[in-house]
GROMACS .gro file of C-alpha atoms in nm:
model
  345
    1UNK     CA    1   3.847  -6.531   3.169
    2UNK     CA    2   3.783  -6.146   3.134
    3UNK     CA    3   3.634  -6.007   2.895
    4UNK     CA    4   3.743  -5.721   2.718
    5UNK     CA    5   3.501  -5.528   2.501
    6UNK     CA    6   3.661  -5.336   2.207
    7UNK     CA    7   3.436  -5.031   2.090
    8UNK     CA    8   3.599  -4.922   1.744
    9UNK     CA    9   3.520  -4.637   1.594
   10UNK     CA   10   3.553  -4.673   1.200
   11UNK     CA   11   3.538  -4.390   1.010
   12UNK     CA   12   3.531  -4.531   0.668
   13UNK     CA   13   3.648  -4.300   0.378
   14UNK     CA   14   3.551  -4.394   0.013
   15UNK     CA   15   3.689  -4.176  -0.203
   16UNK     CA   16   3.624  -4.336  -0.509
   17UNK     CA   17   3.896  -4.200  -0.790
   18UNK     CA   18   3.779  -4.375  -1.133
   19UNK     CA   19   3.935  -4.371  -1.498
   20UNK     CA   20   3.695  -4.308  -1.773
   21UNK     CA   21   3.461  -4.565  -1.820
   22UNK     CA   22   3.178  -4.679  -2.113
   23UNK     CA   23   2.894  -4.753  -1.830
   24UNK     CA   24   2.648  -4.479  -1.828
   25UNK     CA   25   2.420  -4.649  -1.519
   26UNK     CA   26   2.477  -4.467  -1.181
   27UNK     CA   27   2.521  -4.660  -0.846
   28UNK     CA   28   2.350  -4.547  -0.552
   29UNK     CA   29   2.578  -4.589  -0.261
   30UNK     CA   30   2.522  -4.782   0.023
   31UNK     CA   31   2.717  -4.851   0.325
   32UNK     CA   32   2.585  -5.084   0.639
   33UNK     CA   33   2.844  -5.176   0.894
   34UNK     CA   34   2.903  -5.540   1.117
   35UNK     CA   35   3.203  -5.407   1.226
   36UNK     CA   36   3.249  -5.572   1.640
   37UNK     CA   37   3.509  -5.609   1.856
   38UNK     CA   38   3.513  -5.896   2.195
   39UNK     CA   39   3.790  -5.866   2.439
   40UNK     CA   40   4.060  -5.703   2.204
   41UNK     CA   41   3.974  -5.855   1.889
   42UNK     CA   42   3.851  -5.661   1.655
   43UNK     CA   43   3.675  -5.762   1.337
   44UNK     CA   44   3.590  -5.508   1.049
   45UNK     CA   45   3.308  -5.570   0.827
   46UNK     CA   46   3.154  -5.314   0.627
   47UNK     CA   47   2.855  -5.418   0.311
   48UNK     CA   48   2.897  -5.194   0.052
   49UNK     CA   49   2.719  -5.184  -0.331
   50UNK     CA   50   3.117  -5.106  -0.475
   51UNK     CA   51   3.222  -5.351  -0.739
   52UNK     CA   52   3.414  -5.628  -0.648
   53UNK     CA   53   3.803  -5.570  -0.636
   54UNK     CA   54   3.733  -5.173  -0.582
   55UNK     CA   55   4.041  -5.130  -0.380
   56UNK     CA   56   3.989  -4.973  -0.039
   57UNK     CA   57   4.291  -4.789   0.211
   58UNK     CA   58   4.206  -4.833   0.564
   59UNK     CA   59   4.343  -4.664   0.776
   60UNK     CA   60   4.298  -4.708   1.220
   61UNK     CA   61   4.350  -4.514   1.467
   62UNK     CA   62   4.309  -4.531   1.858
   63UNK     CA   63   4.449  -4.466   2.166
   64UNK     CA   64   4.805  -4.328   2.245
   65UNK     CA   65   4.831  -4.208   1.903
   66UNK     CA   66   4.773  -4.618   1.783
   67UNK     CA   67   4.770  -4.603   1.389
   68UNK     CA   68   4.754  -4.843   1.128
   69UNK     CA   69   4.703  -4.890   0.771
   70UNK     CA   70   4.551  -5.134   0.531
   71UNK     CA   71   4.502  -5.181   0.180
   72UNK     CA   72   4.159  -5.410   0.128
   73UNK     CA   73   3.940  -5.510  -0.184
   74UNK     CA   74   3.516  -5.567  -0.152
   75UNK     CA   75   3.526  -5.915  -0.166
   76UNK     CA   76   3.255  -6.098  -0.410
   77UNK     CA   77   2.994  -6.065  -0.158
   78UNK     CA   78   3.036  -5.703  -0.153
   79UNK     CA   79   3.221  -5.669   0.205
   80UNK     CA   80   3.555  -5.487   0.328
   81UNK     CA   81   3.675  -5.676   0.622
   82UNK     CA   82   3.969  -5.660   0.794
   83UNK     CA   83   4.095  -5.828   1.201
   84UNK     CA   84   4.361  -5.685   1.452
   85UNK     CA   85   4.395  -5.682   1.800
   86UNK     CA   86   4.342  -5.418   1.968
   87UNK     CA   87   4.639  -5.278   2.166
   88UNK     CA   88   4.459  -5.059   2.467
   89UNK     CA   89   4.118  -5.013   2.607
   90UNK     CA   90   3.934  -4.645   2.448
   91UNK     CA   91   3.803  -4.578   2.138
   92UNK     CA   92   3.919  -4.626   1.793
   93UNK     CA   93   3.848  -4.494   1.431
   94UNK     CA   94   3.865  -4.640   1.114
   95UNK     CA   95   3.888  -4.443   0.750
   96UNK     CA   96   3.792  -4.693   0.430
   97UNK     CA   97   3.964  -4.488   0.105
   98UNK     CA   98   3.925  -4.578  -0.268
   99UNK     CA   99   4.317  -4.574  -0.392
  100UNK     CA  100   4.363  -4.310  -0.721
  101UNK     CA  101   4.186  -4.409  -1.075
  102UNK     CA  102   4.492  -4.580  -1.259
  103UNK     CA  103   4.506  -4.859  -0.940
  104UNK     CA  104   4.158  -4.941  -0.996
  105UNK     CA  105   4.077  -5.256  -1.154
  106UNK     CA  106   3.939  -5.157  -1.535
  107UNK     CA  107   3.610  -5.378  -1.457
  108UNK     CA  108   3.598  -5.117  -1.169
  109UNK     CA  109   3.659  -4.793  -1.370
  110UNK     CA  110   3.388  -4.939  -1.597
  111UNK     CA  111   3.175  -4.948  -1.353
  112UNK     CA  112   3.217  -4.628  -1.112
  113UNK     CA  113   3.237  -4.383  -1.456
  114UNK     CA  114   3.479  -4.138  -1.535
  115UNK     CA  115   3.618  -3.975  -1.217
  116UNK     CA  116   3.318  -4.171  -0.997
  117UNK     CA  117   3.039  -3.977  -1.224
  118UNK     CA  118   2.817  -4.289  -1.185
  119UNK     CA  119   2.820  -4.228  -0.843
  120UNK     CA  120   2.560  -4.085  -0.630
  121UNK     CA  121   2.379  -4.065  -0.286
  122UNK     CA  122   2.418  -3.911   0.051
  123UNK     CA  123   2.783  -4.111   0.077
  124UNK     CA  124   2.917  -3.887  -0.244
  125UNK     CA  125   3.103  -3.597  -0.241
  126UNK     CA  126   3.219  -3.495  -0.615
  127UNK     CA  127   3.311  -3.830  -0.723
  128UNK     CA  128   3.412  -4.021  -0.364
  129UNK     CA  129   3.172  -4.186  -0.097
  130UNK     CA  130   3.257  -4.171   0.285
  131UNK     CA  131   3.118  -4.344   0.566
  132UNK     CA  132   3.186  -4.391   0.950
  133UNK     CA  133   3.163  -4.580   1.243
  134UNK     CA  134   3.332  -4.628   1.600
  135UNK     CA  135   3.443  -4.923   1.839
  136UNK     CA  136   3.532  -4.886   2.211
  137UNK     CA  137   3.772  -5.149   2.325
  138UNK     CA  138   3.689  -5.238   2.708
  139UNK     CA  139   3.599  -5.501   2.955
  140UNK     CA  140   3.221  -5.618   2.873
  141UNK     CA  141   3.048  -5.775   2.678
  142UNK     CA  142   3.049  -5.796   2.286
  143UNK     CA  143   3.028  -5.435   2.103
  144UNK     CA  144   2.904  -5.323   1.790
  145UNK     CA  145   2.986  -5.019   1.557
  146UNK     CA  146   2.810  -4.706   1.539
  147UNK     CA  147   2.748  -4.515   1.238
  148UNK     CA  148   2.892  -4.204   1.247
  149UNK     CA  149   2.878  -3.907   1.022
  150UNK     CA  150   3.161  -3.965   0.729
  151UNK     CA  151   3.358  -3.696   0.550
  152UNK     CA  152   3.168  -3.681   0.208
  153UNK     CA  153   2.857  -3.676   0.417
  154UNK     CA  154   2.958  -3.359   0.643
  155UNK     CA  155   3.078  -3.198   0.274
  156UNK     CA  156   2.761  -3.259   0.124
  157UNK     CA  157   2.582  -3.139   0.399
  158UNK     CA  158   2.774  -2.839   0.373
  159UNK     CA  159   2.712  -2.818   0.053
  160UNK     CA  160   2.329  -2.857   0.045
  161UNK     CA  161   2.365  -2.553   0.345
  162UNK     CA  162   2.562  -2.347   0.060
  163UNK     CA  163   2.358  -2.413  -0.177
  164UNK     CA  164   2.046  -2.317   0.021
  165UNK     CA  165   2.243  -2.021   0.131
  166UNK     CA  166   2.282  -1.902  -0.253
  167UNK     CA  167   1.957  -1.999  -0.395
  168UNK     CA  168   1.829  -1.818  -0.103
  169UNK     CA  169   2.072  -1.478  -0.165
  170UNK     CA  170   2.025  -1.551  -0.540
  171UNK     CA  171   1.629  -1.490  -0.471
  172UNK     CA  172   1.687  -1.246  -0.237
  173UNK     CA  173   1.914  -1.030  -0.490
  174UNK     CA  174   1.632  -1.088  -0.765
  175UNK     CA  175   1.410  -0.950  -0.555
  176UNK     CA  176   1.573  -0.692  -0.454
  177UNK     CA  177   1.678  -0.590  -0.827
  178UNK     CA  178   1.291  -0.657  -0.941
  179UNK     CA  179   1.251  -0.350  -0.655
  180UNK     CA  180   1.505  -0.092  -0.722
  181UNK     CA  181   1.355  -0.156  -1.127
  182UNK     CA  182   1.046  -0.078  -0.994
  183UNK     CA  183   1.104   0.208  -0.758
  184UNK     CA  184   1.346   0.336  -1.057
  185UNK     CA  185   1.073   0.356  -1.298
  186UNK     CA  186   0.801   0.540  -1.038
  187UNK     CA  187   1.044   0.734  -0.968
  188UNK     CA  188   1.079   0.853  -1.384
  189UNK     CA  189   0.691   0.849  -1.402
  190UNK     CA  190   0.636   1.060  -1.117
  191UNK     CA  191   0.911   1.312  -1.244
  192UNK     CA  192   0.768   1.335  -1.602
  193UNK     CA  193   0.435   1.362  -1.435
  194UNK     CA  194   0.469   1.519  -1.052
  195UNK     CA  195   0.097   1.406  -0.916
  196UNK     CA  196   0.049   1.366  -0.551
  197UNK     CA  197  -0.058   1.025  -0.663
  198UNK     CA  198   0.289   0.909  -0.850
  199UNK     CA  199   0.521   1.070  -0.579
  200UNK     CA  200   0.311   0.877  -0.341
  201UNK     CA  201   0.341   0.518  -0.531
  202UNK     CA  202   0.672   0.576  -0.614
  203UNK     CA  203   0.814   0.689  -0.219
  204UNK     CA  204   0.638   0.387  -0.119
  205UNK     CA  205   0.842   0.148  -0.343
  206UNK     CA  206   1.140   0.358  -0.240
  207UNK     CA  207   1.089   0.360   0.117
  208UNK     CA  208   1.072  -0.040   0.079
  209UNK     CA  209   1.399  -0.097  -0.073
  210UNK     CA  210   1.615  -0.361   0.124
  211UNK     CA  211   1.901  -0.092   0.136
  212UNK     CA  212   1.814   0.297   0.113
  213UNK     CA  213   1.891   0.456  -0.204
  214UNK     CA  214   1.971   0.826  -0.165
  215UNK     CA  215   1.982   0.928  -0.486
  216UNK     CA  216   1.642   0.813  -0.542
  217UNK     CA  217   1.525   0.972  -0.204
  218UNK     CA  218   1.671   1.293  -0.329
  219UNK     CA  219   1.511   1.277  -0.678
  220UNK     CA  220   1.180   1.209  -0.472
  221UNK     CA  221   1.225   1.516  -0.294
  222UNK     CA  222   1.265   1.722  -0.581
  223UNK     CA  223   0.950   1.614  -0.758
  224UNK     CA  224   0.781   1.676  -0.419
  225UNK     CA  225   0.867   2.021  -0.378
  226UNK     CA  226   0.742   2.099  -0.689
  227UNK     CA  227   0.414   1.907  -0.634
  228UNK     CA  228   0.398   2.123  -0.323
  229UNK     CA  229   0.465   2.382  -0.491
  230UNK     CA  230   0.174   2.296  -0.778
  231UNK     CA  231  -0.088   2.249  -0.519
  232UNK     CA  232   0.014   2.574  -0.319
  233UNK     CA  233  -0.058   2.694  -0.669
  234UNK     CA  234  -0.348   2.540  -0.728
  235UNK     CA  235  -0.515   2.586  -0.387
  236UNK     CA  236  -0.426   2.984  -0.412
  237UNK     CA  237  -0.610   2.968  -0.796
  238UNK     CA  238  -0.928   2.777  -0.580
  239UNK     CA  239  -0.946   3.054  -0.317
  240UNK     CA  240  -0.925   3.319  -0.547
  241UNK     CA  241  -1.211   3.145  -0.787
  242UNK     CA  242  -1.427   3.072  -0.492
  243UNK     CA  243  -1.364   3.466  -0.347
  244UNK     CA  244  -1.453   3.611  -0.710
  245UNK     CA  245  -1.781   3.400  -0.713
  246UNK     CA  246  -1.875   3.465  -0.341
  247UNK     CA  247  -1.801   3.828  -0.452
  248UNK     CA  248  -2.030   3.746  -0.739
  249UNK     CA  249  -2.298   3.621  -0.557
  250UNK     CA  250  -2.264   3.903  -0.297
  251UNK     CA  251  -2.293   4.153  -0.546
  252UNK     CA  252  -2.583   3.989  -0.740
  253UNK     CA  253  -2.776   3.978  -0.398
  254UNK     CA  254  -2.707   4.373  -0.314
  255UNK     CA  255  -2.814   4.437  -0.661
  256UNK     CA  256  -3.152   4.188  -0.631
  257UNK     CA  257  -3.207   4.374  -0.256
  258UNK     CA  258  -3.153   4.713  -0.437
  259UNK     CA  259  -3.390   4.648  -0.728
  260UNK     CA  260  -3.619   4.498  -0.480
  261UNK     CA  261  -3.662   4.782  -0.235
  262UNK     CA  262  -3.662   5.013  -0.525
  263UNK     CA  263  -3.893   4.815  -0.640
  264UNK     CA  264  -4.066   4.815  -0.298
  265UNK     CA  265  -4.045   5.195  -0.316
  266UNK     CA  266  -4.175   5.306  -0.600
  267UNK     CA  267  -4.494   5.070  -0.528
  268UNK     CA  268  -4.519   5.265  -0.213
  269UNK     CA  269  -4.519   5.544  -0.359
  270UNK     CA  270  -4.726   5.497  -0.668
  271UNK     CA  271  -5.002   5.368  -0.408
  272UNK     CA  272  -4.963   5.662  -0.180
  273UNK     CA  273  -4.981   5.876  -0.537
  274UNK     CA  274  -5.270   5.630  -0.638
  275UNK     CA  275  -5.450   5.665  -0.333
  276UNK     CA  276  -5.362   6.039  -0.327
  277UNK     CA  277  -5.486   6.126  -0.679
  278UNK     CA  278  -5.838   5.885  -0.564
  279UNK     CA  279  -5.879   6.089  -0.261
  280UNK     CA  280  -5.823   6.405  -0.488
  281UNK     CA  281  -6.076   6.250  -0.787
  282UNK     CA  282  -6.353   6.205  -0.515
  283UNK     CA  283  -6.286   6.555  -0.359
  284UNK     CA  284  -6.342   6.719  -0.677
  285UNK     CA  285  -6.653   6.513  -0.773
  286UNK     CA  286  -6.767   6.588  -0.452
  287UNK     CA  287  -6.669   6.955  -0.502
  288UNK     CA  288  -6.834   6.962  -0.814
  289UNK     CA  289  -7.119   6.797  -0.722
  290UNK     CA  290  -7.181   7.092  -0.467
  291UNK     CA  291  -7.074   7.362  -0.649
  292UNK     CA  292  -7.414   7.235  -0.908
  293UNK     CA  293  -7.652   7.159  -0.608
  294UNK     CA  294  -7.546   7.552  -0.530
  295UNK     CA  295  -7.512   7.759  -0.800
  296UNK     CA  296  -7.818   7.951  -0.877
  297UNK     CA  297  -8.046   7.822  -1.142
  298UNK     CA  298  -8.076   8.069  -1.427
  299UNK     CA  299  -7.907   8.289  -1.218
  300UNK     CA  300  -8.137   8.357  -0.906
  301UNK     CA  301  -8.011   8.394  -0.638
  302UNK     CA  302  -8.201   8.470  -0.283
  303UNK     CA  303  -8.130   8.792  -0.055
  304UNK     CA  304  -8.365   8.968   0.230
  305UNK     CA  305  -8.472   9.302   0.216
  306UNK     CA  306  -8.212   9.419   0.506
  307UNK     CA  307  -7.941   9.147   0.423
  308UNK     CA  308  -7.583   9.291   0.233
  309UNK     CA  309  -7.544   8.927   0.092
  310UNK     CA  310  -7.658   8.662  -0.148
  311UNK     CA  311  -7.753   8.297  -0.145
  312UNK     CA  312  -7.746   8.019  -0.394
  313UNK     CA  313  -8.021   7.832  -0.171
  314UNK     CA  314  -8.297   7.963   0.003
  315UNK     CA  315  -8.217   7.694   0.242
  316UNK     CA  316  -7.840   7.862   0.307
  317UNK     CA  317  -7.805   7.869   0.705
  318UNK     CA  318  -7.734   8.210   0.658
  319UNK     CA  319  -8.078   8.307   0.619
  320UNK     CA  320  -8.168   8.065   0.919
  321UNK     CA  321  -8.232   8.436   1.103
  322UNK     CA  322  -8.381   8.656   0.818
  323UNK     CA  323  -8.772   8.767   0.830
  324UNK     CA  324  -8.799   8.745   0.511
  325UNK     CA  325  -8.653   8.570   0.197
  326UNK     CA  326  -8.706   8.620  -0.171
  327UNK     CA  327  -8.548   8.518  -0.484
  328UNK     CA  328  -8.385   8.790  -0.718
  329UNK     CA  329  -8.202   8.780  -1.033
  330UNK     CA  330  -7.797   8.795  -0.968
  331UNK     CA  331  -7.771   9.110  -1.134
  332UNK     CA  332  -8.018   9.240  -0.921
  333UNK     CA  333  -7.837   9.172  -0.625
  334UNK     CA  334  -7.515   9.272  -0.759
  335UNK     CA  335  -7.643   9.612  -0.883
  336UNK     CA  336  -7.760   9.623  -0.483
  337UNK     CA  337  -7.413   9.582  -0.406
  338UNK     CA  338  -7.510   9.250  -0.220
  339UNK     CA  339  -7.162   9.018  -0.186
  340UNK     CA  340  -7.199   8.595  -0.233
  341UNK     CA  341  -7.248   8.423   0.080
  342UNK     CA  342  -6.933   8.265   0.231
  343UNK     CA  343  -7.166   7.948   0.320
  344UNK     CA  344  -7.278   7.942  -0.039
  345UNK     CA  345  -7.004   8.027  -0.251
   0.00000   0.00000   0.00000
């Protein structure tokens, strides 16, 4: 006897449509699947945490557009199992739906909340659960079903991506708003005080922004032409400070030279006049101090009987040649007609 191994895959679909309901406790829930199939039987089985009676639409489809639909409850030991036979060899899919709110059971509604708001986990998409599995139908040995990923859990996933997505813009926006605030108020401070220092803070924060900003840029350039224009200023006001005291300085050393070699000068020449006037002193002492040793005592003087002069000494070199010398008053002489002695006087 052959053996014909049915793979099915079940795709099981819990949307989970509740009435209001007094129970505030959530359900986390849970799918785990038994589903098999052996030769071209197939048996669904699917545990679930759903309240008994929670009315499930199944639907299956397969090969050669195979489809079939069936309306189960979770039984009291919390499965949703169903048996067919499967018509061809390939793979088939199962989808497990909750029917709408008002077809519920009210122990159920109870139970799941208002619109499924007690409901939550990985299976639960705004109020339903999904889950999924597959079967292949061919020759073989027994087969088992294979999870696979459900609606609500693709939606969710989505979801938790979008979310992501948002908190991640949301930041990024804050950010970026936190910036231009920033960059907007260094950009006021360094207009209503244009320092190399503010323009240079506040083009920073500009230059950072996540998307240019030309109106800032062109504020910035305003404010820097006018610092440039500031420190031209200030660097002109510098130069001409640090000419006028080089200037100064220049000045006061020409004017220190000029008192010095005046200075310099007139010490020359008050020790050439100093030395002069000494040299004079000591000419005149020893000029006077000749003019004494020669002039005649009491008016003598000394002549020789043939000579037509007369001497203050009788030791004059004049009268180195005379025969005789003898002293004579200097009336005497000059009454003679005798003249002085050019070695004398």
């Amino acid at each position: 006897m052959k053996k014909m191994i049915v793979q099915l895959v079940t795709i099981a679909t819990l949307f989970t449509l509740a009435t209001p309901a007094l129970a505030k406790d959530t359900l986390d829930l849970t799918f785990k699947s038994t589903s098999s199939a052996t030769k071209k039987n197939v048996d669904l089985a699917v545990k679930t945490n759903l309240p008994k009676d929670t009315k499930i639409q199944t639907t299956v489809e397969g090969p050669k557009e195979f489809k079939e639909k069936f309306n189960l409850k979770v039984d009291k030991k919390g499965f949703v199992k169903q048996a067919f036979k499967g018509k061809k060899y390939g793979t088939y899919k199962i989808t497990y739906a909750t029917q709408v709110a008002k077809k519920q059971p009210s122990s159920v509604q109870k139970k799941l909340g208002k619109n499924g708001s007690n409901l939550t986990g990985k299976f639960v998409y705004k109020g339903t659960g999904t889950y999924a599995e597959k079967l292949t139908v061919q020759k073989g040995k027994k087969q088992v079903a294979v999870k696979q990923q459900s609606k609500n859990e693709k939606l969710i996933n989505e979801q938790k991506v979008a979310t992501a997505a948002a908190k991640k813009k949301a930041k990024a926006e804050k950010i970026a708003k936190e910036q231009l605030e920033a960059a907007v108020k260094a950009v006021e401070l360094a207009e209503a005080t244009p320092t190399r220092e503010n323009y240079d803070k506040a083009n920073t924060l500009v230059a950072s922004l996540s998307q240019k900003n030309k109106g800032l840029s062109d504020r910035l350039t305003t404010v820097n032409s006018a610092i440039l224009a500031s420190e031209k200023a200030e660097a002109d006001r510098l130069a001409a400070e640090k000419k006028a005291e080089e200037d100064r300085l220049a000045a006061e050393k020409a004017e220190a030279e000029r008192v010095a070699n005046e200075q310099k000068e007139a010490a020359r020449v008050a020790a050439e006049q100093a030395q002069l006037a000494e040299a004079n002193r000591i000419a005149n002492e020893q000029a006077q101090a000749a003019q004494a040793a020669q002039t005649p005592v009491g008016n003598t003087v000394y002549v020789t009987n043939t000579g037509h002069r007369y001497h203050a000494s009788p030791n004059c070199r004049g009268l180195n040649n005379a025969n005789s010398t003898r002293s004579a008053t200097l009336e005497e002489a000059q009454n003679r007609g005798l003249t002085p002695c050019k070695f004398c006087y």
